Amino acid sequence: MSYLLFIDESGSDRQESPYEILAGICFQDRDLWNLVCQVQDAETKFFGRRVSQGLLELKGKKLLKRKTFRHAQQVENIPEKERTILAQQCLEKGEVSRGIAGGSGATKLELTALAQAKIAYVSHILEICARFRGTAFASIVLPEAPRPKGDFLRKDYAYLFERFFYFLENQSKAEIGLVIFDELERVQCHILLDQMNRYFRDTRTGRMRAARIIPEPFFVHSHLTTAIQLADIIAYIISWGVRFGPMDQPSRPELTSLAQQVLALEAKVDQREHNGQVRTLWTFTIIDDLRPRSEK
């Protein structure tokens, strides 16, 4: 048996997002197809049809931008059946795939229904993640964190792999982990592959973790891979809605309930030392310095 960790990021441009997030959502292989089917069915339930095939980009910044919440508040909560019909009409009239919610011809009620459907859809798919025992992982990089100069695997990746490793250790001894990334630009993919290769082959810690995590990741297109879309949404909600510890950047209050759902997917893992001591780690970690020890 294996666990698959789907990873995406939010705020990597460091221009608009309050935090740079590397986030993942992990499922056991036997649960993955049933989960995918339920998430796909949710598109029809909330939007009246499958929309990931071009009508709507199922990414956090498209589904949960501030404009979505402004539109959702234009009218009191619309009953679900009526909302679905109106949301479908709005999609069919508009150009949502380019981020123009509704475009020309959509009525105020249709725009409101689509916005309410987006928020309800995200809440529902987070419920599906919980139902299938999904575990969320996140490396949260503080804005002032110093950046490395050398060509090393960054700490946000290393810390995510660390927690995934101990998560697998806490399962049965036969479990292994597979890592699936949203596809980057080709040069970036090769850089990440090289850094991971050196981490898992040339460092003592990496070699130990390679016993559980297959060191060579898979790269997939996010718009074709349901679980990567889930990781993207989780990363976005963490950046804009989750706050704990030293995370003092302003949050968006309208995301509070979704942030609570994401926090419920976090887990504790036990790190067992050789001397028998146990240290408890959370699968979400805050990073205030991305540099390796040799650069400090």
XYZ file of C-alpha atoms in Angstrom:
296
model
C 0.000 0.000 0.000
C 1.108 3.573 -0.559
C 0.200 7.139 0.235
C 0.188 9.778 -2.487
C 1.129 13.338 -1.563
C -0.090 15.951 -4.065
C 1.820 19.238 -3.740
C 1.201 22.753 -5.001
C 2.190 26.233 -3.921
C 0.673 29.655 -3.380
C 2.289 33.064 -3.207
C 5.560 32.059 -4.830
C 5.697 35.406 -6.653
C 5.696 37.155 -3.216
C 3.844 40.126 -4.682
C 0.263 39.829 -3.496
C 0.008 36.852 -1.144
C 0.793 37.434 2.538
C 2.709 34.145 2.806
C 4.537 31.785 0.498
C 2.994 28.355 0.975
C 4.113 24.909 -0.118
C 1.143 22.662 0.645
C 0.150 19.087 0.061
C -2.790 16.771 0.575
C -2.175 13.077 1.127
C -4.474 10.101 0.503
C -4.050 6.367 0.621
C -3.945 4.843 -2.855
C -7.062 2.711 -2.315
C -9.135 5.843 -1.559
C -7.960 8.045 -4.401
C -10.335 7.037 -7.204
C -13.454 7.192 -5.032
C -12.363 10.619 -3.811
C -11.779 11.859 -7.369
C -15.238 10.645 -8.413
C -16.903 12.467 -5.522
C -15.025 15.710 -6.225
C -15.988 15.521 -9.901
C -19.611 14.811 -8.977
C -19.526 17.912 -6.788
C -18.948 20.042 -9.895
C -22.304 18.923 -11.267
C -23.967 19.273 -7.870
C -22.917 22.915 -7.448
C -22.463 24.201 -11.011
C -24.945 22.077 -12.949
C -22.216 20.480 -15.082
C -18.527 19.573 -15.109
C -16.628 22.837 -15.260
C -12.993 21.787 -14.899
C -12.938 20.949 -18.603
C -12.687 24.605 -19.572
C -15.554 26.671 -18.145
C -13.988 27.365 -14.770
C -10.459 27.025 -13.428
C -10.765 25.218 -10.099
C -7.961 27.087 -8.366
C -8.042 28.957 -5.082
C -7.397 32.406 -6.541
C -10.245 31.939 -9.035
C -12.796 30.398 -6.708
C -12.103 32.401 -3.552
C -10.990 35.871 -4.635
C -12.519 38.844 -2.829
C -14.878 39.534 -5.730
C -16.485 36.110 -5.225
C -17.475 37.000 -1.662
C -18.746 40.450 -2.670
C -20.988 38.893 -5.299
C -22.139 36.171 -2.903
C -23.465 38.801 -0.481
C -25.596 40.598 -3.064
C -28.586 38.349 -2.302
C -29.543 36.195 0.687
C -28.598 32.528 0.412
C -30.274 31.071 -2.666
C -31.827 27.581 -2.231
C -29.465 24.904 -3.539
C -31.510 23.646 -6.516
C -32.263 27.156 -7.744
C -28.659 28.227 -7.144
C -27.314 25.369 -9.267
C -29.560 26.254 -12.207
C -28.625 29.944 -11.995
C -24.908 29.173 -11.629
C -25.021 26.974 -14.728
C -26.765 29.735 -16.679
C -24.118 32.210 -15.559
C -21.314 29.916 -16.650
C -22.862 29.309 -20.030
C -23.294 33.038 -20.661
C -19.920 34.129 -19.456
C -16.226 33.664 -19.906
C -15.340 32.292 -16.498
C -12.329 30.415 -17.850
C -10.643 33.831 -18.291
C -11.613 34.996 -14.822
C -14.539 37.190 -15.955
C -17.303 35.855 -13.723
C -20.375 35.746 -15.880
C -19.160 38.131 -18.541
C -21.781 40.089 -20.497
C -25.389 39.009 -20.272
C -25.360 37.478 -16.781
C -27.929 38.837 -14.362
C -27.193 39.967 -10.807
C -28.977 36.893 -9.480
C -26.948 34.575 -11.725
C -23.673 36.208 -10.667
C -24.671 35.873 -7.030
C -25.648 32.220 -7.483
C -22.325 31.404 -9.125
C -20.383 33.114 -6.329
C -22.355 31.276 -3.638
C -21.861 28.007 -5.533
C -18.072 28.512 -5.626
C -17.851 28.988 -1.856
C -20.190 26.078 -1.130
C -18.230 23.872 -3.552
C -14.919 24.556 -1.790
C -16.434 23.803 1.610
C -17.914 20.580 0.244
C -14.675 19.285 -1.280
C -12.842 19.974 1.981
C -15.503 17.817 3.662
C -14.758 15.113 1.077
C -11.036 15.328 1.915
C -11.862 14.770 5.594
C -14.230 11.915 4.750
C -11.434 10.096 2.905
C -8.971 10.635 5.774
C -6.922 13.175 3.856
C -3.965 14.712 5.696
C -2.766 18.196 4.798
C 0.879 19.257 4.936
C 2.195 22.798 4.672
C 5.439 24.736 4.866
C 4.567 28.364 5.621
C 7.373 30.783 4.776
C 7.374 34.092 6.659
C 7.775 37.158 4.384
C 11.061 38.220 5.999
C 12.668 34.747 5.793
C 16.222 34.981 4.341
C 16.670 33.114 1.052
C 19.473 30.639 0.275
C 22.239 31.551 -2.136
C 23.415 28.026 -2.950
C 21.725 25.413 -5.094
C 20.245 23.416 -2.212
C 16.853 21.842 -1.663
C 15.022 24.613 0.152
C 13.876 24.139 3.719
C 10.201 24.391 2.835
C 10.578 21.253 0.690
C 12.841 19.480 3.196
C 10.455 20.170 6.099
C 7.472 18.962 4.078
C 9.316 15.723 3.230
C 10.345 15.371 6.887
C 6.751 15.453 8.075
C 5.592 13.171 5.267
C 8.317 10.705 6.254
C 7.249 10.622 9.909
C 3.602 10.399 8.850
C 4.504 7.249 6.878
C 6.537 5.939 9.818
C 3.429 6.270 11.986
C 1.488 4.054 9.576
C 2.220 0.373 9.024
C 5.782 -0.656 8.184
C 4.844 -1.518 4.592
C 3.603 1.952 3.601
C 5.606 4.014 1.105
C 5.043 7.532 -0.167
C 4.789 8.937 -3.692
C 5.136 12.664 -4.362
C 3.203 14.383 -7.156
C 3.880 18.021 -8.067
C 2.009 20.500 -10.200
C 4.120 20.781 -13.330
C 6.502 23.731 -13.323
C 8.292 25.327 -16.253
C 10.667 22.694 -17.663
C 13.871 24.307 -16.404
C 12.391 24.629 -12.909
C 11.358 20.956 -12.993
C 14.919 19.920 -13.787
C 16.314 22.155 -11.021
C 13.931 20.667 -8.456
C 14.652 17.116 -9.643
C 18.397 17.712 -9.331
C 18.050 19.227 -5.860
C 15.846 16.349 -4.677
C 18.231 13.802 -6.174
C 21.174 15.269 -4.277
C 19.148 15.579 -1.069
C 17.959 11.962 -1.108
C 21.265 10.476 -2.320
C 23.987 12.673 -0.813
C 22.704 13.547 2.661
C 22.344 11.139 5.572
C 18.866 12.438 6.384
C 17.762 12.176 2.772
C 19.026 8.594 2.432
C 17.100 7.627 5.555
C 13.889 9.185 4.239
C 14.303 7.533 0.838
C 13.440 4.272 2.597
C 9.855 5.520 2.796
C 9.520 8.262 0.157
C 10.278 7.458 -3.481
C 12.801 10.246 -4.240
C 11.821 10.896 -7.860
C 8.532 12.829 -8.016
C 5.869 12.848 -10.701
C 4.879 16.087 -12.435
C 1.302 16.508 -13.664
C -0.875 19.234 -15.164
C -2.983 20.770 -12.421
C -6.021 21.330 -14.642
C -6.036 17.594 -15.449
C -5.372 16.265 -11.946
C -8.103 16.600 -9.342
C -5.958 16.147 -6.229
C -3.474 18.825 -7.345
C -6.420 21.239 -7.546
C -7.230 20.324 -3.936
C -3.641 21.097 -2.905
C -3.830 24.464 -4.688
C -7.041 25.407 -2.876
C -5.583 24.368 0.487
C -2.405 26.402 -0.147
C -4.458 29.476 -1.039
C -6.652 29.206 2.071
C -3.594 28.793 4.315
C -1.950 31.882 2.826
C -5.009 34.118 3.184
C -7.026 32.563 6.002
C -5.025 30.390 8.411
C -3.262 32.199 11.246
C -1.328 30.819 14.218
C 1.963 31.444 16.005
C 3.999 34.262 14.426
C 1.700 34.602 11.386
C 0.829 38.283 11.878
C 0.000 39.291 8.304
C -3.617 40.466 7.820
C -6.034 37.675 6.997
C -9.348 37.702 5.156
C -12.160 37.170 7.682
C -14.506 35.776 5.017
C -12.194 32.757 4.757
C -12.367 31.893 8.475
C -14.763 28.952 8.196
C -12.811 27.442 5.268
C -9.569 27.970 7.203
C -11.015 25.968 10.088
C -11.814 23.126 7.695
C -8.227 23.179 6.396
C -6.805 23.197 9.937
C -8.926 20.131 10.688
C -6.915 18.286 7.990
C -3.647 18.952 9.828
C -2.257 16.041 11.850
C 0.248 15.263 14.562
C 3.092 12.871 13.794
C 5.553 11.243 16.188
C 9.272 11.535 15.487
C 10.997 8.655 17.243
C 14.647 9.226 18.088
C 17.269 6.474 18.308
C 17.442 6.976 22.082
C 13.757 6.149 22.387
C 12.531 9.712 22.885
C 9.467 10.850 20.957
C 8.996 14.363 19.616
C 5.580 15.413 18.346
C 5.450 17.392 15.109
C 2.529 19.003 13.305
C 2.163 18.588 9.554
C 1.988 22.409 9.245
C 5.256 24.198 10.006
C 6.325 27.843 9.955
C 9.733 28.670 8.470
C 11.518 31.912 9.347
C 14.777 31.177 7.510
C 15.145 29.216 4.251
C 18.956 29.081 4.351
C 20.829 25.856 5.144
C 22.976 25.790 8.251
C 26.144 26.298 6.194
C 24.929 29.710 4.944
C 23.913 31.176 8.303
